[in-house]
Amino acid sequence: MFVPSDAVQRAIEDLTIIRKAIDSSRSHSERTDRALLLSNRVHLLVISSALLVAFLLLITELTLDGIHTSTFLASSYDTNIRFAGLLNAALFLLIGSGLVYFIAYRAARRSDMSLENFIALNFEYLRNMSFLSDLFLKFSFFSAIIIAGKPEWVAPLLCVFIADYLVQGRFFVLPLMSSYALAVISFGIAALQISLKSISVGIPLALFCLACIFSLVHLKRNICSQGDDVQEDAS
């Protein structure tokens, strides 16, 4: 049977269009998988850095006879210690926040996305400066109790801050139920510290380290599974 040449040409063009659509879809899927993989690696870097700092603070607290707790207690009657400590804490938080945004910026460049889009997709809590505003609010509460001469409230307040981050899904990367369960534990520890009049900041430091470790385990599992998926797509 004779097939007109124009029909053959249209069939070839249709097949070409279909092939381009399939290749485009596959390319988009690969880019999405790679973007998710990069996002998890960025979270891994941020949380690992935070864990290292918190772990060092915890070690010094445990090995140097509660040096951080003693400093908070001393701030209740020494104005110089009080304001020097608040200034150091403010600088520490500013530098830490700046590093988080810088890491997100570098990752956005590697993923060929704008910083705004990268943050919207991977760091929801950084959008519209919400992370900084929330951090400023928490620091204001922290400063208020220090200036009021109530350093014994510091440890329970830090536990509440950790619980709040877990409930909001900020910073830590955990499954929903695990995050809520750890938040309940954090609130419980805060209440227990208040009832027992426990002032040790080693407890919230240990709790923060625990949340970071759980997050890193979850991220490593995600990275391993996504790495396998990317390799399969590439092959």
mmCIF file of C-alpha atoms in Angstrom:
data_model
loop_
_atom_site.group_PDB
_atom_site.id
_atom_site.type_symbol
_atom_site.label_atom_id
_atom_site.label_comp_id
_atom_site.label_asym_id
_atom_site.label_seq_id
_atom_site.Cartn_x
_atom_site.Cartn_y
_atom_site.Cartn_z
ATOM 1 C CA MET A 1 0.000 0.000 0.000
ATOM 2 C CA PHE A 2 1.305 3.421 -0.950
ATOM 3 C CA VAL A 3 1.830 5.850 1.944
ATOM 4 C CA PRO A 4 2.034 9.540 1.001
ATOM 5 C CA SER A 5 5.379 11.130 1.774
ATOM 6 C CA ASP A 6 3.747 14.025 3.659
ATOM 7 C CA ALA A 7 2.081 11.523 6.035
ATOM 8 C CA VAL A 8 5.451 9.913 6.684
ATOM 9 C CA GLN A 9 6.967 13.329 7.314
ATOM 10 C CA ARG A 10 4.211 14.230 9.804
ATOM 11 C CA ALA A 11 4.680 10.897 11.581
ATOM 12 C CA ILE A 12 8.420 11.539 11.891
ATOM 13 C CA GLU A 13 7.763 15.050 13.232
ATOM 14 C CA ASP A 14 5.271 13.676 15.763
ATOM 15 C CA LEU A 15 7.771 11.082 16.941
ATOM 16 C CA THR A 16 10.427 13.786 17.267
ATOM 17 C CA ILE A 17 8.114 15.921 19.395
ATOM 18 C CA ILE A 18 7.258 12.951 21.610
ATOM 19 C CA ARG A 19 10.931 12.075 22.024
ATOM 20 C CA LYS A 20 11.775 15.660 22.979
ATOM 21 C CA ALA A 21 8.950 15.674 25.526
ATOM 22 C CA ILE A 22 10.203 12.417 27.066
ATOM 23 C CA ASP A 23 13.799 13.675 27.195
ATOM 24 C CA SER A 24 12.656 16.971 28.701
ATOM 25 C CA SER A 25 10.593 15.177 31.349
ATOM 26 C CA ARG A 26 13.491 12.880 32.188
ATOM 27 C CA SER A 27 15.889 15.830 32.373
ATOM 28 C CA HIS A 28 13.507 17.708 34.673
ATOM 29 C CA SER A 29 13.174 14.654 36.924
ATOM 30 C CA GLU A 30 16.938 14.299 37.126
ATOM 31 C CA ARG A 31 17.326 18.004 37.951
ATOM 32 C CA THR A 32 14.670 17.677 40.662
ATOM 33 C CA ASP A 33 16.388 14.625 42.182
ATOM 34 C CA ARG A 34 19.738 16.382 42.098
ATOM 35 C CA ALA A 35 18.231 19.528 43.653
ATOM 36 C CA LEU A 36 16.749 17.449 46.493
ATOM 37 C CA LEU A 37 20.064 15.688 46.970
ATOM 38 C CA LEU A 38 21.873 19.038 47.125
ATOM 39 C CA SER A 39 19.273 20.395 49.554
ATOM 40 C CA ASN A 40 19.772 17.477 51.937
ATOM 41 C CA ARG A 41 23.540 17.858 51.725
ATOM 42 C CA VAL A 42 23.239 21.554 52.594
ATOM 43 C CA HIS A 43 21.043 20.725 55.583
ATOM 44 C CA LEU A 44 23.599 18.092 56.553
ATOM 45 C CA LEU A 45 26.378 20.701 56.528
ATOM 46 C CA VAL A 46 24.370 23.271 58.519
ATOM 47 C CA ILE A 47 23.202 20.828 61.193
ATOM 48 C CA SER A 48 26.633 19.169 61.448
ATOM 49 C CA SER A 49 28.201 22.575 62.114
ATOM 50 C CA ALA A 50 25.589 23.382 64.761
ATOM 51 C CA LEU A 51 26.109 19.975 66.373
ATOM 52 C CA LEU A 52 29.860 20.528 66.549
ATOM 53 C CA VAL A 53 29.452 23.880 68.308
ATOM 54 C CA ALA A 54 26.797 22.562 70.717
ATOM 55 C CA PHE A 55 28.893 19.475 71.473
ATOM 56 C CA LEU A 56 31.938 21.610 72.316
ATOM 57 C CA LEU A 57 29.812 23.764 74.631
ATOM 58 C CA LEU A 58 28.413 20.633 76.275
ATOM 59 C CA ILE A 59 31.873 19.121 76.769
ATOM 60 C CA THR A 60 33.203 22.303 78.371
ATOM 61 C CA GLU A 61 30.088 22.487 80.575
ATOM 62 C CA LEU A 62 30.617 18.920 81.796
ATOM 63 C CA THR A 63 34.397 19.002 82.191
ATOM 64 C CA LEU A 64 34.813 22.488 83.668
ATOM 65 C CA ASP A 65 32.371 22.195 86.581
ATOM 66 C CA GLY A 66 29.397 23.773 84.811
ATOM 67 C CA ILE A 67 31.263 26.835 83.594
ATOM 68 C CA HIS A 68 28.408 28.113 81.405
ATOM 69 C CA THR A 69 25.810 27.651 84.136
ATOM 70 C CA SER A 70 28.114 29.417 86.618
ATOM 71 C CA THR A 71 28.527 32.311 84.201
ATOM 72 C CA PHE A 72 24.762 32.739 83.920
ATOM 73 C CA LEU A 73 24.457 32.706 87.706
ATOM 74 C CA ALA A 74 27.245 35.269 88.037
ATOM 75 C CA SER A 75 25.406 37.565 85.632
ATOM 76 C CA SER A 76 22.654 38.091 88.225
ATOM 77 C CA TYR A 77 24.966 40.208 90.399
ATOM 78 C CA ASP A 78 27.694 41.324 87.969
ATOM 79 C CA THR A 79 26.568 43.871 85.370
ATOM 80 C CA ASN A 80 29.750 43.535 83.307
ATOM 81 C CA ILE A 81 29.335 39.769 82.944
ATOM 82 C CA ARG A 82 25.649 40.270 82.117
ATOM 83 C CA PHE A 83 26.091 42.664 79.221
ATOM 84 C CA ALA A 84 29.335 41.116 77.942
ATOM 85 C CA GLY A 85 27.559 37.759 77.805
ATOM 86 C CA LEU A 86 24.576 39.205 75.941
ATOM 87 C CA LEU A 87 26.878 40.942 73.462
ATOM 88 C CA ASN A 88 28.817 37.733 72.825
ATOM 89 C CA ALA A 89 25.575 35.784 72.406
ATOM 90 C CA ALA A 90 24.246 38.362 69.922
ATOM 91 C CA LEU A 91 27.459 38.267 67.865
ATOM 92 C CA PHE A 92 27.449 34.468 67.927
ATOM 93 C CA LEU A 93 23.859 34.325 66.647
ATOM 94 C CA LEU A 94 24.526 36.931 63.943
ATOM 95 C CA ILE A 95 27.588 35.077 62.669
ATOM 96 C CA GLY A 96 25.777 31.730 62.780
ATOM 97 C CA SER A 97 22.739 33.111 60.928
ATOM 98 C CA GLY A 98 24.981 34.747 58.346
ATOM 99 C CA LEU A 99 26.724 31.436 57.711
ATOM 100 C CA VAL A 100 23.374 29.679 57.211
ATOM 101 C CA TYR A 101 22.315 32.235 54.586
ATOM 102 C CA PHE A 102 25.770 32.108 52.940
ATOM 103 C CA ILE A 103 25.621 28.310 52.672
ATOM 104 C CA ALA A 104 22.128 28.575 51.161
ATOM 105 C CA TYR A 105 23.415 31.178 48.688
ATOM 106 C CA ARG A 106 26.330 28.981 47.560
ATOM 107 C CA ALA A 107 24.029 25.984 47.197
ATOM 108 C CA ALA A 108 21.580 28.033 45.122
ATOM 109 C CA ARG A 109 24.383 28.977 42.736
ATOM 110 C CA ARG A 110 25.422 25.335 42.381
ATOM 111 C CA SER A 111 21.848 24.327 41.585
ATOM 112 C CA ASP A 112 21.489 27.098 38.953
ATOM 113 C CA MET A 113 18.539 28.547 40.864
ATOM 114 C CA SER A 114 17.918 32.001 42.245
ATOM 115 C CA LEU A 115 18.447 32.329 45.988
ATOM 116 C CA GLU A 116 14.773 33.183 46.465
ATOM 117 C CA ASN A 117 13.567 30.067 44.634
ATOM 118 C CA PHE A 118 16.120 27.814 46.314
ATOM 119 C CA ILE A 119 15.099 29.040 49.772
ATOM 120 C CA ALA A 120 11.404 28.716 48.897
ATOM 121 C CA LEU A 121 11.900 25.071 47.877
ATOM 122 C CA ASN A 122 14.443 23.912 50.436
ATOM 123 C CA PHE A 123 14.628 26.354 53.361
ATOM 124 C CA GLU A 124 11.074 27.479 53.982
ATOM 125 C CA TYR A 125 11.980 28.858 57.409
ATOM 126 C CA LEU A 126 14.473 31.301 55.826
ATOM 127 C CA ARG A 127 11.827 32.982 53.639
ATOM 128 C CA ASN A 128 10.996 36.637 54.202
ATOM 129 C CA MET A 129 13.627 36.830 56.955
ATOM 130 C CA SER A 130 11.297 34.798 59.209
ATOM 131 C CA PHE A 131 14.246 32.887 60.654
ATOM 132 C CA LEU A 132 15.971 36.094 61.751
ATOM 133 C CA SER A 133 12.801 37.658 63.139
ATOM 134 C CA ASP A 134 12.014 34.500 65.129
ATOM 135 C CA LEU A 135 15.603 34.331 66.362
ATOM 136 C CA PHE A 136 15.459 38.003 67.379
ATOM 137 C CA LEU A 137 12.242 37.367 69.328
ATOM 138 C CA LYS A 138 13.794 34.429 71.175
ATOM 139 C CA PHE A 139 16.937 36.433 71.908
ATOM 140 C CA SER A 140 14.752 39.247 73.285
ATOM 141 C CA PHE A 141 13.109 36.811 75.749
ATOM 142 C CA PHE A 142 16.540 35.462 76.653
ATOM 143 C CA SER A 143 17.931 38.968 77.198
ATOM 144 C CA ALA A 144 14.917 39.987 79.281
ATOM 145 C CA ILE A 145 15.383 37.219 81.838
ATOM 146 C CA ILE A 146 19.131 37.886 82.036
ATOM 147 C CA ILE A 147 18.612 41.627 82.560
ATOM 148 C CA ALA A 148 15.862 40.866 85.093
ATOM 149 C CA GLY A 149 18.403 38.857 87.092
ATOM 150 C CA LYS A 150 16.650 35.496 86.611
ATOM 151 C CA PRO A 151 19.416 33.261 85.188
ATOM 152 C CA GLU A 152 17.744 30.178 86.690
ATOM 153 C CA TRP A 153 15.130 30.439 83.927
ATOM 154 C CA VAL A 154 17.706 30.161 81.127
ATOM 155 C CA ALA A 155 17.894 26.350 80.923
ATOM 156 C CA PRO A 156 14.099 25.730 80.857
ATOM 157 C CA LEU A 157 13.679 28.552 78.338
ATOM 158 C CA LEU A 158 16.270 26.992 76.017
ATOM 159 C CA CYS A 159 14.398 23.665 76.192
ATOM 160 C CA VAL A 160 11.187 25.489 75.230
ATOM 161 C CA PHE A 161 12.986 27.147 72.291
ATOM 162 C CA ILE A 162 14.164 23.741 71.054
ATOM 163 C CA ALA A 163 10.623 22.364 71.379
ATOM 164 C CA ASP A 164 9.271 25.354 69.447
ATOM 165 C CA TYR A 165 11.709 24.755 66.575
ATOM 166 C CA LEU A 166 10.710 21.099 66.488
ATOM 167 C CA VAL A 167 6.992 21.915 66.378
ATOM 168 C CA GLN A 168 7.444 24.561 63.666
ATOM 169 C CA GLY A 169 9.757 22.359 61.604
ATOM 170 C CA ARG A 170 12.518 24.954 61.726
ATOM 171 C CA PHE A 171 16.191 24.053 61.429
ATOM 172 C CA PHE A 172 15.876 20.380 62.432
ATOM 173 C CA VAL A 173 15.007 17.862 59.687
ATOM 174 C CA LEU A 174 12.915 15.053 61.120
ATOM 175 C CA PRO A 175 9.793 13.065 60.231
ATOM 176 C CA LEU A 176 6.664 14.790 61.522
ATOM 177 C CA MET A 177 5.802 12.355 64.309
ATOM 178 C CA SER A 178 9.416 12.094 65.477
ATOM 179 C CA SER A 179 9.653 15.879 65.571
ATOM 180 C CA TYR A 180 6.456 16.171 67.620
ATOM 181 C CA ALA A 181 7.537 13.406 69.994
ATOM 182 C CA LEU A 182 10.881 15.083 70.639
ATOM 183 C CA ALA A 183 9.089 18.416 71.114
ATOM 184 C CA VAL A 184 6.848 16.891 73.806
ATOM 185 C CA ILE A 185 9.955 15.507 75.525
ATOM 186 C CA SER A 186 11.569 18.956 75.363
ATOM 187 C CA PHE A 187 8.525 20.632 76.917
ATOM 188 C CA GLY A 188 8.477 17.914 79.586
ATOM 189 C CA ILE A 189 12.157 18.465 80.400
ATOM 190 C CA ALA A 190 11.568 22.230 80.657
ATOM 191 C CA ALA A 191 8.701 21.661 83.100
ATOM 192 C CA LEU A 192 10.806 19.179 85.066
ATOM 193 C CA GLN A 193 13.696 21.638 85.337
ATOM 194 C CA ILE A 194 11.352 24.311 86.652
ATOM 195 C CA SER A 195 9.781 21.983 89.211
ATOM 196 C CA LEU A 196 13.168 20.652 90.370
ATOM 197 C CA LYS A 197 14.775 24.111 90.171
ATOM 198 C CA SER A 198 17.457 22.693 87.889
ATOM 199 C CA ILE A 199 19.601 25.443 86.382
ATOM 200 C CA SER A 200 22.089 23.362 84.378
ATOM 201 C CA VAL A 201 22.353 24.515 80.751
ATOM 202 C CA GLY A 202 23.998 21.178 79.999
ATOM 203 C CA ILE A 203 20.508 19.665 79.740
ATOM 204 C CA PRO A 204 19.256 21.859 76.840
ATOM 205 C CA LEU A 205 22.674 21.516 75.191
ATOM 206 C CA ALA A 206 22.378 17.722 75.354
ATOM 207 C CA LEU A 207 18.810 17.943 74.043
ATOM 208 C CA PHE A 208 19.940 20.122 71.122
ATOM 209 C CA CYS A 209 22.725 17.673 70.294
ATOM 210 C CA LEU A 210 20.235 14.800 70.371
ATOM 211 C CA ALA A 211 17.860 16.589 67.963
ATOM 212 C CA CYS A 212 20.802 17.321 65.648
ATOM 213 C CA ILE A 213 21.968 13.691 65.712
ATOM 214 C CA PHE A 214 18.477 12.393 64.878
ATOM 215 C CA SER A 215 18.277 14.932 62.048
ATOM 216 C CA LEU A 216 21.649 13.862 60.646
ATOM 217 C CA VAL A 217 20.632 10.183 60.700
ATOM 218 C CA HIS A 218 17.415 11.048 58.843
ATOM 219 C CA LEU A 219 19.315 13.173 56.312
ATOM 220 C CA LYS A 220 21.940 10.497 55.695
ATOM 221 C CA ARG A 221 19.207 7.983 54.905
ATOM 222 C CA ASN A 222 17.591 10.438 52.491
ATOM 223 C CA ILE A 223 20.917 11.197 50.813
ATOM 224 C CA CYS A 224 21.727 7.498 50.367
ATOM 225 C CA SER A 225 18.335 6.739 48.812
ATOM 226 C CA GLN A 226 18.373 9.843 46.606
ATOM 227 C CA GLY A 227 21.940 9.113 45.507
ATOM 228 C CA ASP A 228 20.833 5.682 44.339
ATOM 229 C CA ASP A 229 17.859 7.213 42.490
ATOM 230 C CA VAL A 230 20.068 9.761 40.717
ATOM 231 C CA GLN A 231 22.499 7.022 39.637
ATOM 232 C CA GLU A 232 19.621 4.933 38.291
ATOM 233 C CA ASP A 233 18.224 7.906 36.348
ATOM 234 C CA ALA A 234 21.652 8.682 34.931
ATOM 235 C CA SER A 235 22.097 5.116 33.760
#
